[in-house]
PDB file of C-alpha atoms in Angstrom:
ATOM      1  CA  MET A   1     -12.564  -8.196 -25.880  1.00  0.00           C
ATOM      2  CA  LYS A   2     -10.571  -8.329 -29.103  1.00  0.00           C
ATOM      3  CA  ALA A   3      -8.212 -11.225 -29.797  1.00  0.00           C
ATOM      4  CA  PHE A   4      -4.541 -10.802 -28.910  1.00  0.00           C
ATOM      5  CA  THR A   5      -1.316 -12.800 -28.791  1.00  0.00           C
ATOM      6  CA  TYR A   6       0.739 -13.353 -25.663  1.00  0.00           C
ATOM      7  CA  GLU A   7       4.311 -13.945 -24.561  1.00  0.00           C
ATOM      8  CA  ARG A   8       6.249 -14.188 -21.315  1.00  0.00           C
ATOM      9  CA  ALA A   9       9.272 -11.907 -21.160  1.00  0.00           C
ATOM     10  CA  MET A  10      12.584 -13.482 -20.157  1.00  0.00           C
ATOM     11  CA  SER A  11      14.413 -10.294 -19.139  1.00  0.00           C
ATOM     12  CA  PRO A  12      13.596  -6.618 -18.538  1.00  0.00           C
ATOM     13  CA  ALA A  13      15.362  -5.549 -21.741  1.00  0.00           C
ATOM     14  CA  ALA A  14      13.529  -8.237 -23.740  1.00  0.00           C
ATOM     15  CA  ALA A  15      10.229  -7.073 -22.251  1.00  0.00           C
ATOM     16  CA  ALA A  16      10.969  -3.478 -23.249  1.00  0.00           C
ATOM     17  CA  ALA A  17      11.921  -4.522 -26.779  1.00  0.00           C
ATOM     18  CA  ALA A  18       8.768  -6.626 -27.179  1.00  0.00           C
ATOM     19  CA  ALA A  19       6.548  -3.873 -25.787  1.00  0.00           C
ATOM     20  CA  ALA A  20       8.002  -1.387 -28.286  1.00  0.00           C
ATOM     21  CA  ARG A  21       6.433  -3.282 -31.176  1.00  0.00           C
ATOM     22  CA  PRO A  22       3.250  -1.758 -32.663  1.00  0.00           C
ATOM     23  CA  GLY A  23       0.127  -2.660 -30.705  1.00  0.00           C
ATOM     24  CA  ALA A  24       1.999  -4.345 -27.829  1.00  0.00           C
ATOM     25  CA  ARG A  25       1.371  -3.695 -24.139  1.00  0.00           C
ATOM     26  CA  LEU A  26       3.040  -4.839 -20.939  1.00  0.00           C
ATOM     27  CA  ILE A  27       0.928  -6.687 -18.383  1.00  0.00           C
ATOM     28  CA  ALA A  28       1.589  -7.585 -14.736  1.00  0.00           C
ATOM     29  CA  GLY A  29      -1.343  -7.566 -12.296  1.00  0.00           C
ATOM     30  CA  GLY A  30      -3.733  -6.449 -15.027  1.00  0.00           C
ATOM     31  CA  THR A  31      -6.178  -4.867 -12.574  1.00  0.00           C
ATOM     32  CA  ASN A  32      -6.644  -1.816 -14.810  1.00  0.00           C
ATOM     33  CA  LEU A  33      -5.589  -3.032 -18.265  1.00  0.00           C
ATOM     34  CA  LEU A  34      -7.925  -6.035 -18.406  1.00  0.00           C
ATOM     35  CA  ASP A  35     -10.935  -3.885 -17.507  1.00  0.00           C
ATOM     36  CA  LEU A  36     -10.033  -1.448 -20.268  1.00  0.00           C
ATOM     37  CA  MET A  37      -9.599  -4.297 -22.742  1.00  0.00           C
ATOM     38  CA  LYS A  38     -13.054  -5.643 -21.917  1.00  0.00           C
ATOM     39  CA  LEU A  39     -14.504  -2.197 -22.661  1.00  0.00           C
ATOM     40  CA  GLU A  40     -12.366  -1.959 -25.829  1.00  0.00           C
ATOM     41  CA  ILE A  41     -10.822   1.266 -24.592  1.00  0.00           C
ATOM     42  CA  GLU A  42      -7.487  -0.531 -24.767  1.00  0.00           C
ATOM     43  CA  THR A  43      -7.135  -2.880 -27.760  1.00  0.00           C
ATOM     44  CA  PRO A  44      -3.598  -4.310 -27.723  1.00  0.00           C
ATOM     45  CA  VAL A  45      -2.784  -6.937 -30.318  1.00  0.00           C
ATOM     46  CA  HIS A  46      -0.011  -8.442 -28.204  1.00  0.00           C
ATOM     47  CA  LEU A  47       0.538  -8.716 -24.439  1.00  0.00           C
ATOM     48  CA  VAL A  48       3.979  -9.051 -22.879  1.00  0.00           C
ATOM     49  CA  ASP A  49       3.747 -10.696 -19.448  1.00  0.00           C
ATOM     50  CA  VAL A  50       6.452  -9.455 -17.064  1.00  0.00           C
ATOM     51  CA  ASN A  51       5.397 -11.435 -13.989  1.00  0.00           C
ATOM     52  CA  GLY A  52       8.278 -13.886 -14.424  1.00  0.00           C
ATOM     53  CA  LEU A  53      10.935 -11.205 -14.083  1.00  0.00           C
ATOM     54  CA  SER A  54      12.785 -10.858 -10.788  1.00  0.00           C
ATOM     55  CA  LEU A  55      11.402  -7.424  -9.971  1.00  0.00           C
ATOM     56  CA  ASP A  56       9.451  -8.224  -6.805  1.00  0.00           C
ATOM     57  CA  ALA A  57      11.954  -7.461  -4.036  1.00  0.00           C
ATOM     58  CA  ILE A  58      12.133  -4.599  -1.524  1.00  0.00           C
ATOM     59  CA  GLU A  59      15.788  -3.836  -0.801  1.00  0.00           C
ATOM     60  CA  THR A  60      17.477  -1.465   1.637  1.00  0.00           C
ATOM     61  CA  LEU A  61      19.863   0.908  -0.156  1.00  0.00           C
ATOM     62  CA  PRO A  62      23.316   1.875   1.182  1.00  0.00           C
ATOM     63  CA  ASP A  63      22.078   5.380   2.064  1.00  0.00           C
ATOM     64  CA  GLY A  64      19.201   3.959   4.110  1.00  0.00           C
ATOM     65  CA  GLY A  65      16.549   4.367   1.435  1.00  0.00           C
ATOM     66  CA  LEU A  66      14.541   1.630  -0.275  1.00  0.00           C
ATOM     67  CA  ARG A  67      14.485   0.099  -3.735  1.00  0.00           C
ATOM     68  CA  ILE A  68      10.993  -1.211  -4.444  1.00  0.00           C
ATOM     69  CA  GLY A  69      10.781  -3.623  -7.360  1.00  0.00           C
ATOM     70  CA  ALA A  70       8.223  -2.826 -10.043  1.00  0.00           C
ATOM     71  CA  LEU A  71       6.374  -6.105  -9.408  1.00  0.00           C
ATOM     72  CA  VAL A  72       6.051  -5.739  -5.640  1.00  0.00           C
ATOM     73  CA  ARG A  73       2.347  -6.193  -4.916  1.00  0.00           C
ATOM     74  CA  ASN A  74       0.556  -3.394  -3.101  1.00  0.00           C
ATOM     75  CA  THR A  75      -0.338  -5.720  -0.202  1.00  0.00           C
ATOM     76  CA  ASP A  76       3.292  -6.705   0.333  1.00  0.00           C
ATOM     77  CA  LEU A  77       4.512  -3.120   0.100  1.00  0.00           C
ATOM     78  CA  ALA A  78       1.979  -1.853   2.641  1.00  0.00           C
ATOM     79  CA  ALA A  79       2.853  -4.696   5.037  1.00  0.00           C
ATOM     80  CA  ASP A  80       6.639  -4.371   4.819  1.00  0.00           C
ATOM     81  CA  GLU A  81       8.103  -3.537   8.233  1.00  0.00           C
ATOM     82  CA  ARG A  82      10.476  -0.915   6.819  1.00  0.00           C
ATOM     83  CA  VAL A  83       7.675   0.833   4.944  1.00  0.00           C
ATOM     84  CA  ARG A  84       5.381   0.815   7.976  1.00  0.00           C
ATOM     85  CA  ARG A  85       8.145   2.160  10.230  1.00  0.00           C
ATOM     86  CA  ASP A  86       9.902   4.704   8.005  1.00  0.00           C
ATOM     87  CA  TYR A  87       7.440   5.557   5.208  1.00  0.00           C
ATOM     88  CA  GLY A  88       4.114   5.411   7.007  1.00  0.00           C
ATOM     89  CA  VAL A  89       2.376   7.727   4.553  1.00  0.00           C
ATOM     90  CA  LEU A  90       3.023   5.168   1.800  1.00  0.00           C
ATOM     91  CA  ALA A  91       1.550   2.279   3.779  1.00  0.00           C
ATOM     92  CA  ARG A  92      -1.514   4.362   4.661  1.00  0.00           C
ATOM     93  CA  ALA A  93      -2.045   5.478   1.065  1.00  0.00           C
ATOM     94  CA  LEU A  94      -1.839   1.913  -0.219  1.00  0.00           C
ATOM     95  CA  LEU A  95      -4.345   0.647   2.334  1.00  0.00           C
ATOM     96  CA  ALA A  96      -6.722   3.460   1.367  1.00  0.00           C
ATOM     97  CA  GLY A  97      -6.427   2.619  -2.303  1.00  0.00           C
ATOM     98  CA  ALA A  98      -8.466  -0.475  -3.062  1.00  0.00           C
ATOM     99  CA  SER A  99      -9.913  -3.738  -1.807  1.00  0.00           C
ATOM    100  CA  GLY A 100      -7.660  -6.460  -0.429  1.00  0.00           C
ATOM    101  CA  GLN A 101      -8.221  -8.568  -3.527  1.00  0.00           C
ATOM    102  CA  LEU A 102      -7.000  -5.784  -5.813  1.00  0.00           C
ATOM    103  CA  ARG A 103      -4.016  -4.980  -3.589  1.00  0.00           C
ATOM    104  CA  ASN A 104      -2.988  -8.632  -3.771  1.00  0.00           C
ATOM    105  CA  LYS A 105      -2.677  -8.364  -7.565  1.00  0.00           C
ATOM    106  CA  ALA A 106      -1.789  -4.723  -8.233  1.00  0.00           C
ATOM    107  CA  THR A 107       1.897  -3.881  -8.654  1.00  0.00           C
ATOM    108  CA  THR A 108       4.015  -0.863  -7.808  1.00  0.00           C
ATOM    109  CA  ALA A 109       4.648   0.058 -11.453  1.00  0.00           C
ATOM    110  CA  GLY A 110       1.066  -0.637 -12.491  1.00  0.00           C
ATOM    111  CA  ASN A 111      -0.242   1.602  -9.737  1.00  0.00           C
ATOM    112  CA  LEU A 112       1.813   4.521 -11.045  1.00  0.00           C
ATOM    113  CA  LEU A 113       0.662   3.833 -14.608  1.00  0.00           C
ATOM    114  CA  GLN A 114      -3.050   3.265 -14.015  1.00  0.00           C
ATOM    115  CA  ARG A 115      -5.293   5.356 -16.213  1.00  0.00           C
ATOM    116  CA  THR A 116      -7.834   7.980 -15.218  1.00  0.00           C
ATOM    117  CA  ARG A 117     -11.295   7.065 -13.961  1.00  0.00           C
ATOM    118  CA  CYS A 118     -12.843  10.096 -15.680  1.00  0.00           C
ATOM    119  CA  PRO A 119     -16.375   9.017 -16.729  1.00  0.00           C
ATOM    120  CA  TYR A 120     -15.897  10.586 -20.174  1.00  0.00           C
ATOM    121  CA  PHE A 121     -12.823   8.400 -20.704  1.00  0.00           C
ATOM    122  CA  TYR A 122     -14.811   5.278 -19.836  1.00  0.00           C
ATOM    123  CA  ASP A 123     -17.876   6.088 -21.936  1.00  0.00           C
ATOM    124  CA  THR A 124     -16.934   5.227 -25.510  1.00  0.00           C
ATOM    125  CA  ASN A 125     -20.043   7.016 -26.798  1.00  0.00           C
ATOM    126  CA  LEU A 126     -18.584  10.350 -25.708  1.00  0.00           C
ATOM    127  CA  PRO A 127     -15.554  12.254 -27.024  1.00  0.00           C
ATOM    128  CA  CYS A 128     -12.300  11.961 -25.101  1.00  0.00           C
ATOM    129  CA  ASN A 129      -8.908  13.211 -26.247  1.00  0.00           C
ATOM    130  CA  LYS A 130      -7.169  10.843 -23.845  1.00  0.00           C
ATOM    131  CA  ARG A 131      -8.947   7.838 -25.335  1.00  0.00           C
ATOM    132  CA  GLN A 132      -9.097   9.061 -28.956  1.00  0.00           C
ATOM    133  CA  PRO A 133      -6.745  11.977 -29.682  1.00  0.00           C
ATOM    134  CA  GLY A 134      -8.408  14.870 -31.468  1.00  0.00           C
ATOM    135  CA  SER A 135     -11.977  13.791 -30.702  1.00  0.00           C
ATOM    136  CA  GLY A 136     -12.594  16.522 -28.115  1.00  0.00           C
ATOM    137  CA  CYS A 137     -13.190  16.573 -24.365  1.00  0.00           C
ATOM    138  CA  GLY A 138     -16.733  15.655 -23.359  1.00  0.00           C
ATOM    139  CA  ALA A 139     -16.103  16.979 -19.860  1.00  0.00           C
ATOM    140  CA  GLN A 140     -15.897  20.557 -21.141  1.00  0.00           C
ATOM    141  CA  GLY A 141     -19.329  21.918 -20.273  1.00  0.00           C
ATOM    142  CA  GLY A 142     -20.291  18.547 -18.786  1.00  0.00           C
ATOM    143  CA  VAL A 143     -20.369  17.064 -15.292  1.00  0.00           C
ATOM    144  CA  THR A 144     -16.998  17.806 -13.717  1.00  0.00           C
ATOM    145  CA  ARG A 145     -17.521  17.170 -10.006  1.00  0.00           C
ATOM    146  CA  GLN A 146     -14.777  14.545  -9.817  1.00  0.00           C
ATOM    147  CA  LEU A 147     -12.371  16.186 -12.252  1.00  0.00           C
ATOM    148  CA  ALA A 148      -9.332  18.464 -12.106  1.00  0.00           C
ATOM    149  CA  VAL A 149      -9.226  21.924 -10.567  1.00  0.00           C
ATOM    150  CA  ILE A 150      -5.608  22.683 -11.506  1.00  0.00           C
ATOM    151  CA  GLY A 151      -3.074  21.624 -14.128  1.00  0.00           C
ATOM    152  CA  SER A 152      -5.775  20.810 -16.686  1.00  0.00           C
ATOM    153  CA  SER A 153      -6.231  22.143 -20.220  1.00  0.00           C
ATOM    154  CA  GLU A 154      -8.958  22.743 -22.770  1.00  0.00           C
ATOM    155  CA  ALA A 155      -8.176  19.276 -24.099  1.00  0.00           C
ATOM    156  CA  CYS A 156      -8.534  17.347 -20.812  1.00  0.00           C
ATOM    157  CA  LEU A 157      -9.880  17.718 -17.261  1.00  0.00           C
ATOM    158  CA  ALA A 158      -9.018  14.191 -16.084  1.00  0.00           C
ATOM    159  CA  THR A 159      -7.348  13.443 -12.754  1.00  0.00           C
ATOM    160  CA  HIS A 160      -4.821  10.766 -11.878  1.00  0.00           C
ATOM    161  CA  PRO A 161      -6.441   8.133  -9.637  1.00  0.00           C
ATOM    162  CA  SER A 162      -3.482   6.711  -7.693  1.00  0.00           C
ATOM    163  CA  ASP A 163      -3.258   7.050  -3.906  1.00  0.00           C
ATOM    164  CA  MET A 164       0.163   5.435  -3.858  1.00  0.00           C
ATOM    165  CA  ALA A 165       1.523   8.040  -6.299  1.00  0.00           C
ATOM    166  CA  VAL A 166       0.552  10.859  -3.914  1.00  0.00           C
ATOM    167  CA  ALA A 167       2.631   9.292  -1.155  1.00  0.00           C
ATOM    168  CA  MET A 168       5.490   8.543  -3.535  1.00  0.00           C
ATOM    169  CA  ARG A 169       5.538  12.176  -4.668  1.00  0.00           C
ATOM    170  CA  LEU A 170       5.574  13.320  -1.052  1.00  0.00           C
ATOM    171  CA  LEU A 171       8.582  11.080  -0.447  1.00  0.00           C
ATOM    172  CA  ASP A 172      10.523  12.379  -3.498  1.00  0.00           C
ATOM    173  CA  ALA A 173      10.491   8.974  -5.194  1.00  0.00           C
ATOM    174  CA  VAL A 174      12.523   8.250  -8.317  1.00  0.00           C
ATOM    175  CA  VAL A 175      11.374   5.861 -11.067  1.00  0.00           C
ATOM    176  CA  GLU A 176      14.005   3.494 -12.455  1.00  0.00           C
ATOM    177  CA  THR A 177      13.501   2.139 -15.979  1.00  0.00           C
ATOM    178  CA  VAL A 178      15.044   0.056 -18.752  1.00  0.00           C
ATOM    179  CA  ARG A 179      14.764   0.900 -22.456  1.00  0.00           C
ATOM    180  CA  GLN A 180      14.485  -1.543 -25.326  1.00  0.00           C
ATOM    181  CA  ASP A 181      18.224  -1.177 -26.029  1.00  0.00           C
ATOM    182  CA  GLY A 182      18.997  -2.217 -22.449  1.00  0.00           C
ATOM    183  CA  GLY A 183      19.881   1.293 -21.302  1.00  0.00           C
ATOM    184  CA  ASN A 184      18.640   2.540 -17.935  1.00  0.00           C
ATOM    185  CA  ARG A 185      17.495   5.873 -16.634  1.00  0.00           C
ATOM    186  CA  ARG A 186      16.120   7.383 -13.441  1.00  0.00           C
ATOM    187  CA  ILE A 187      13.195   9.796 -13.535  1.00  0.00           C
ATOM    188  CA  PRO A 188      12.143  11.827 -10.472  1.00  0.00           C
ATOM    189  CA  LEU A 189       8.424  11.326  -9.941  1.00  0.00           C
ATOM    190  CA  GLU A 190       7.921  15.094 -10.048  1.00  0.00           C
ATOM    191  CA  ARG A 191       8.875  14.926 -13.757  1.00  0.00           C
ATOM    192  CA  PHE A 192       7.278  11.564 -14.561  1.00  0.00           C
ATOM    193  CA  TYR A 193       3.761  12.710 -15.515  1.00  0.00           C
ATOM    194  CA  ARG A 194       3.125  14.978 -18.494  1.00  0.00           C
ATOM    195  CA  ALA A 195       0.782  17.956 -18.304  1.00  0.00           C
ATOM    196  CA  PRO A 196      -2.225  17.301 -20.575  1.00  0.00           C
ATOM    197  CA  GLY A 197      -1.748  20.325 -22.832  1.00  0.00           C
ATOM    198  CA  SER A 198      -3.030  19.435 -26.297  1.00  0.00           C
ATOM    199  CA  THR A 199      -1.822  15.801 -26.060  1.00  0.00           C
ATOM    200  CA  PRO A 200      -3.488  14.266 -22.971  1.00  0.00           C
ATOM    201  CA  HIS A 201      -3.076  10.753 -24.408  1.00  0.00           C
ATOM    202  CA  LEU A 202       0.659  11.106 -23.666  1.00  0.00           C
ATOM    203  CA  GLU A 203       0.477  10.617 -19.925  1.00  0.00           C
ATOM    204  CA  THR A 204       4.085  10.024 -18.845  1.00  0.00           C
ATOM    205  CA  VAL A 205       7.592  10.712 -20.121  1.00  0.00           C
ATOM    206  CA  LEU A 206       8.212   6.990 -20.741  1.00  0.00           C
ATOM    207  CA  GLU A 207       9.342   6.105 -24.235  1.00  0.00           C
ATOM    208  CA  LYS A 208       7.618   3.439 -26.308  1.00  0.00           C
ATOM    209  CA  GLY A 209       8.281   0.094 -24.628  1.00  0.00           C
ATOM    210  CA  GLU A 210      10.241   1.580 -21.717  1.00  0.00           C
ATOM    211  CA  LEU A 211       9.757  -0.641 -18.666  1.00  0.00           C
ATOM    212  CA  ILE A 212       9.661   0.480 -15.037  1.00  0.00           C
ATOM    213  CA  THR A 213      11.989  -1.793 -13.043  1.00  0.00           C
ATOM    214  CA  ALA A 214      11.846  -0.169  -9.598  1.00  0.00           C
ATOM    215  CA  VAL A 215      10.937   2.867  -7.540  1.00  0.00           C
ATOM    216  CA  LEU A 216      13.632   4.355  -5.320  1.00  0.00           C
ATOM    217  CA  LEU A 217      12.866   6.096  -2.028  1.00  0.00           C
ATOM    218  CA  PRO A 218      15.454   8.323  -0.332  1.00  0.00           C
ATOM    219  CA  LYS A 219      16.427   7.748   3.273  1.00  0.00           C
ATOM    220  CA  PRO A 220      13.588   8.320   5.767  1.00  0.00           C
ATOM    221  CA  THR A 221      12.688  11.874   6.730  1.00  0.00           C
ATOM    222  CA  GLY A 222      11.204  11.104  10.132  1.00  0.00           C
ATOM    223  CA  GLY A 223       8.237  13.090  11.409  1.00  0.00           C
ATOM    224  CA  ILE A 224       4.572  12.128  11.608  1.00  0.00           C
ATOM    225  CA  HIS A 225       3.124  10.597   8.433  1.00  0.00           C
ATOM    226  CA  LEU A 226      -0.585  10.857   7.615  1.00  0.00           C
ATOM    227  CA  TYR A 227      -2.824  10.191   4.624  1.00  0.00           C
ATOM    228  CA  HIS A 228      -6.415  11.465   4.628  1.00  0.00           C
ATOM    229  CA  LYS A 229      -8.726  10.449   1.787  1.00  0.00           C
ATOM    230  CA  VAL A 230     -12.181  11.915   1.160  1.00  0.00           C
ATOM    231  CA  ARG A 231     -14.510   9.936  -1.108  1.00  0.00           C
ATOM    232  CA  ASP A 232     -18.187   9.589  -1.926  1.00  0.00           C
ATOM    233  CA  ARG A 233     -18.514   6.277  -0.118  1.00  0.00           C
ATOM    234  CA  ALA A 234     -16.595   4.877   2.818  1.00  0.00           C
ATOM    235  CA  SER A 235     -14.477   2.326   0.968  1.00  0.00           C
ATOM    236  CA  TYR A 236     -13.285   1.107  -2.435  1.00  0.00           C
ATOM    237  CA  ALA A 237     -13.815   4.476  -4.105  1.00  0.00           C
ATOM    238  CA  PHE A 238     -11.414   6.866  -5.781  1.00  0.00           C
ATOM    239  CA  ALA A 239     -10.617  10.113  -4.002  1.00  0.00           C
ATOM    240  CA  LEU A 240     -12.569  13.299  -4.429  1.00  0.00           C
ATOM    241  CA  VAL A 241      -9.490  14.710  -2.731  1.00  0.00           C
ATOM    242  CA  SER A 242      -6.701  13.205  -0.679  1.00  0.00           C
ATOM    243  CA  VAL A 243      -3.956  14.774   1.419  1.00  0.00           C
ATOM    244  CA  GLY A 244      -0.580  13.254   2.255  1.00  0.00           C
ATOM    245  CA  LEU A 245       1.292  14.964   5.081  1.00  0.00           C
ATOM    246  CA  ILE A 246       4.690  14.600   6.726  1.00  0.00           C
ATOM    247  CA  LEU A 247       5.013  16.944   9.710  1.00  0.00           C
ATOM    248  CA  GLN A 248       8.209  17.514  11.689  1.00  0.00           C
ATOM    249  CA  PRO A 249       8.307  18.518  15.389  1.00  0.00           C
ATOM    250  CA  ASP A 250       9.234  22.114  14.476  1.00  0.00           C
ATOM    251  CA  GLY A 251       6.103  22.502  12.334  1.00  0.00           C
ATOM    252  CA  THR A 252       7.850  22.204   8.977  1.00  0.00           C
ATOM    253  CA  GLY A 253       7.049  19.405   6.600  1.00  0.00           C
ATOM    254  CA  ARG A 254       5.648  18.363   3.243  1.00  0.00           C
ATOM    255  CA  VAL A 255       2.196  18.089   1.714  1.00  0.00           C
ATOM    256  CA  ALA A 256       0.897  16.481  -1.475  1.00  0.00           C
ATOM    257  CA  VAL A 257      -2.652  16.258  -2.773  1.00  0.00           C
ATOM    258  CA  GLY A 258      -4.544  13.760  -4.915  1.00  0.00           C
ATOM    259  CA  GLY A 259      -7.798  13.955  -6.841  1.00  0.00           C
ATOM    260  CA  VAL A 260      -7.215  17.500  -8.085  1.00  0.00           C
ATOM    261  CA  ALA A 261      -4.919  17.226 -11.129  1.00  0.00           C
ATOM    262  CA  HIS A 262      -3.447  14.985 -13.820  1.00  0.00           C
ATOM    263  CA  LYS A 263      -0.721  13.949 -11.360  1.00  0.00           C
ATOM    264  CA  PRO A 264      -0.080  13.986  -7.604  1.00  0.00           C
ATOM    265  CA  TRP A 265      -0.080  17.692  -6.819  1.00  0.00           C
ATOM    266  CA  ARG A 266       2.802  19.080  -4.763  1.00  0.00           C
ATOM    267  CA  VAL A 267       4.089  22.661  -4.682  1.00  0.00           C
ATOM    268  CA  GLU A 268       7.220  23.382  -2.677  1.00  0.00           C
ATOM    269  CA  ALA A 269       5.882  26.843  -1.754  1.00  0.00           C
ATOM    270  CA  ALA A 270       3.011  25.066  -0.021  1.00  0.00           C
ATOM    271  CA  ASP A 271       5.506  23.056   2.043  1.00  0.00           C
ATOM    272  CA  MET A 272       7.035  26.332   3.184  1.00  0.00           C
ATOM    273  CA  ALA A 273       3.589  27.589   4.219  1.00  0.00           C
ATOM    274  CA  LEU A 274       2.847  24.685   6.586  1.00  0.00           C
ATOM    275  CA  PRO A 275       3.803  26.583   9.784  1.00  0.00           C
ATOM    276  CA  ARG A 276       1.161  29.203   8.839  1.00  0.00           C
ATOM    277  CA  GLY A 277      -1.660  26.678   8.703  1.00  0.00           C
ATOM    278  CA  ALA A 278      -3.990  24.933   6.274  1.00  0.00           C
ATOM    279  CA  LYS A 279      -5.397  28.074   4.648  1.00  0.00           C
ATOM    280  CA  ALA A 280      -1.965  29.371   3.683  1.00  0.00           C
ATOM    281  CA  VAL A 281      -0.992  25.959   2.346  1.00  0.00           C
ATOM    282  CA  ALA A 282      -4.154  25.678   0.251  1.00  0.00           C
ATOM    283  CA  GLN A 283      -3.593  29.141  -1.211  1.00  0.00           C
ATOM    284  CA  ALA A 284      -0.083  28.135  -2.272  1.00  0.00           C
ATOM    285  CA  LEU A 285      -1.218  24.763  -3.627  1.00  0.00           C
ATOM    286  CA  PHE A 286      -3.975  26.207  -5.767  1.00  0.00           C
ATOM    287  CA  ALA A 287      -2.442  29.411  -7.077  1.00  0.00           C
ATOM    288  CA  GLY A 288      -3.680  29.610 -10.657  1.00  0.00           C
ATOM    289  CA  ALA A 289      -6.392  26.978 -10.154  1.00  0.00           C
ATOM    290  CA  LYS A 290      -9.276  26.962 -12.640  1.00  0.00           C
ATOM    291  CA  PRO A 291     -12.100  25.006 -11.023  1.00  0.00           C
ATOM    292  CA  THR A 292     -15.503  24.599 -12.614  1.00  0.00           C
ATOM    293  CA  PRO A 293     -18.748  25.417 -10.785  1.00  0.00           C
ATOM    294  CA  ASP A 294     -19.152  21.653 -10.232  1.00  0.00           C
ATOM    295  CA  ASN A 295     -15.819  21.082  -8.523  1.00  0.00           C
ATOM    296  CA  ALA A 296     -14.843  24.400  -6.916  1.00  0.00           C
ATOM    297  CA  PHE A 297     -15.764  22.780  -3.582  1.00  0.00           C
ATOM    298  CA  LYS A 298     -12.535  20.755  -3.844  1.00  0.00           C
ATOM    299  CA  LEU A 299     -10.440  23.816  -2.955  1.00  0.00           C
ATOM    300  CA  LEU A 300     -12.161  24.193   0.414  1.00  0.00           C
ATOM    301  CA  LEU A 301     -12.312  20.429   0.893  1.00  0.00           C
ATOM    302  CA  VAL A 302      -8.539  20.154   0.578  1.00  0.00           C
ATOM    303  CA  GLU A 303      -8.081  23.012   3.071  1.00  0.00           C
ATOM    304  CA  ARG A 304     -10.381  21.365   5.607  1.00  0.00           C
ATOM    305  CA  THR A 305      -8.893  17.906   5.078  1.00  0.00           C
ATOM    306  CA  LEU A 306      -5.407  19.294   5.597  1.00  0.00           C
ATOM    307  CA  ALA A 307      -6.569  21.158   8.710  1.00  0.00           C
ATOM    308  CA  ALA A 308      -7.851  17.876  10.142  1.00  0.00           C
ATOM    309  CA  ALA A 309      -4.565  16.138   9.313  1.00  0.00           C
ATOM    310  CA  LEU A 310      -2.562  18.940  10.945  1.00  0.00           C
ATOM    311  CA  ARG A 311      -4.665  18.722  14.117  1.00  0.00           C
ATOM    312  CA  GLN A 312      -4.073  14.985  14.256  1.00  0.00           C
ATOM    313  CA  ALA A 313      -0.337  15.354  13.630  1.00  0.00           C
ATOM    314  CA  LYS A 314       0.093  18.099  16.217  1.00  0.00           C
ATOM    315  CA  GLY A 315      -1.732  15.888  18.694  1.00  0.00           C
ATOM    316  CA  GLY A 316       1.036  13.341  18.190  1.00  0.00           C
ATOM    317  CA  GLN A 317      -1.170  10.819  16.405  1.00  0.00           C
ATOM    318  CA  SER A 318       0.251   9.003  13.406  1.00  0.00           C
TER     319      SER A 318
END
């Protein structure tokens, strides 16, 4: 690990201003950043610690929704009574996401911002445009079993690893931020992640130094909430595919998928297809998909995982 300097931020705006300096990075739980620093994939010269900021509360909004502070730990979010009762898909996704030790440290904002687990990103002996812009994509023509089947580009096949983000996308979450000048903005999660295009190292629409302060959830939708995750081993593994589902009594609902793209994958046309069954939903989700021979199985795996979730939901099990 390369040497770095360190400071504790005194306010969100001060944290954003400090993080905007060249070579600076924000740190909270550090469950992803510290690993990347040890591998010298991330080499910040200055860390700005935001743990002292008052961003760790879960508050009920006037419209019945929730405001989740950026520093709320994954364990606390999954255990919150309001989340368990009204946003069950979020609690289930969080509990599927990592070990208890990691959930105790990982934060809401950090979970959204965690970086891909693509093996070509982690192997510094191989080219990766996300790690080193312009170096090429080692996954092209390589082993792509775990990588994207849709939304990718010639420059990058990486997937986003977050389970929580899939549930947040299903719930129409909005990301609240502060800029270095103290100004605020709200970004719907559907517009938060950038498509890889020719610049896969630019992963979100956040500006340099911009700090996530909270995630806003609209008022509860009701219905049965499920999260099904398929992985290579039974626990503590990232998803090959995952399916988040909210199903209403009349058969309508919402579906979002993880493990298939650079962001949580949701297509409103797929929501409309839910009454017609899993096959119709999968066709709508993956219109225009470009799987490789290694990962084409993901298309059928999503269909079958969704079919299992629909059977469970229609049986009244949540």
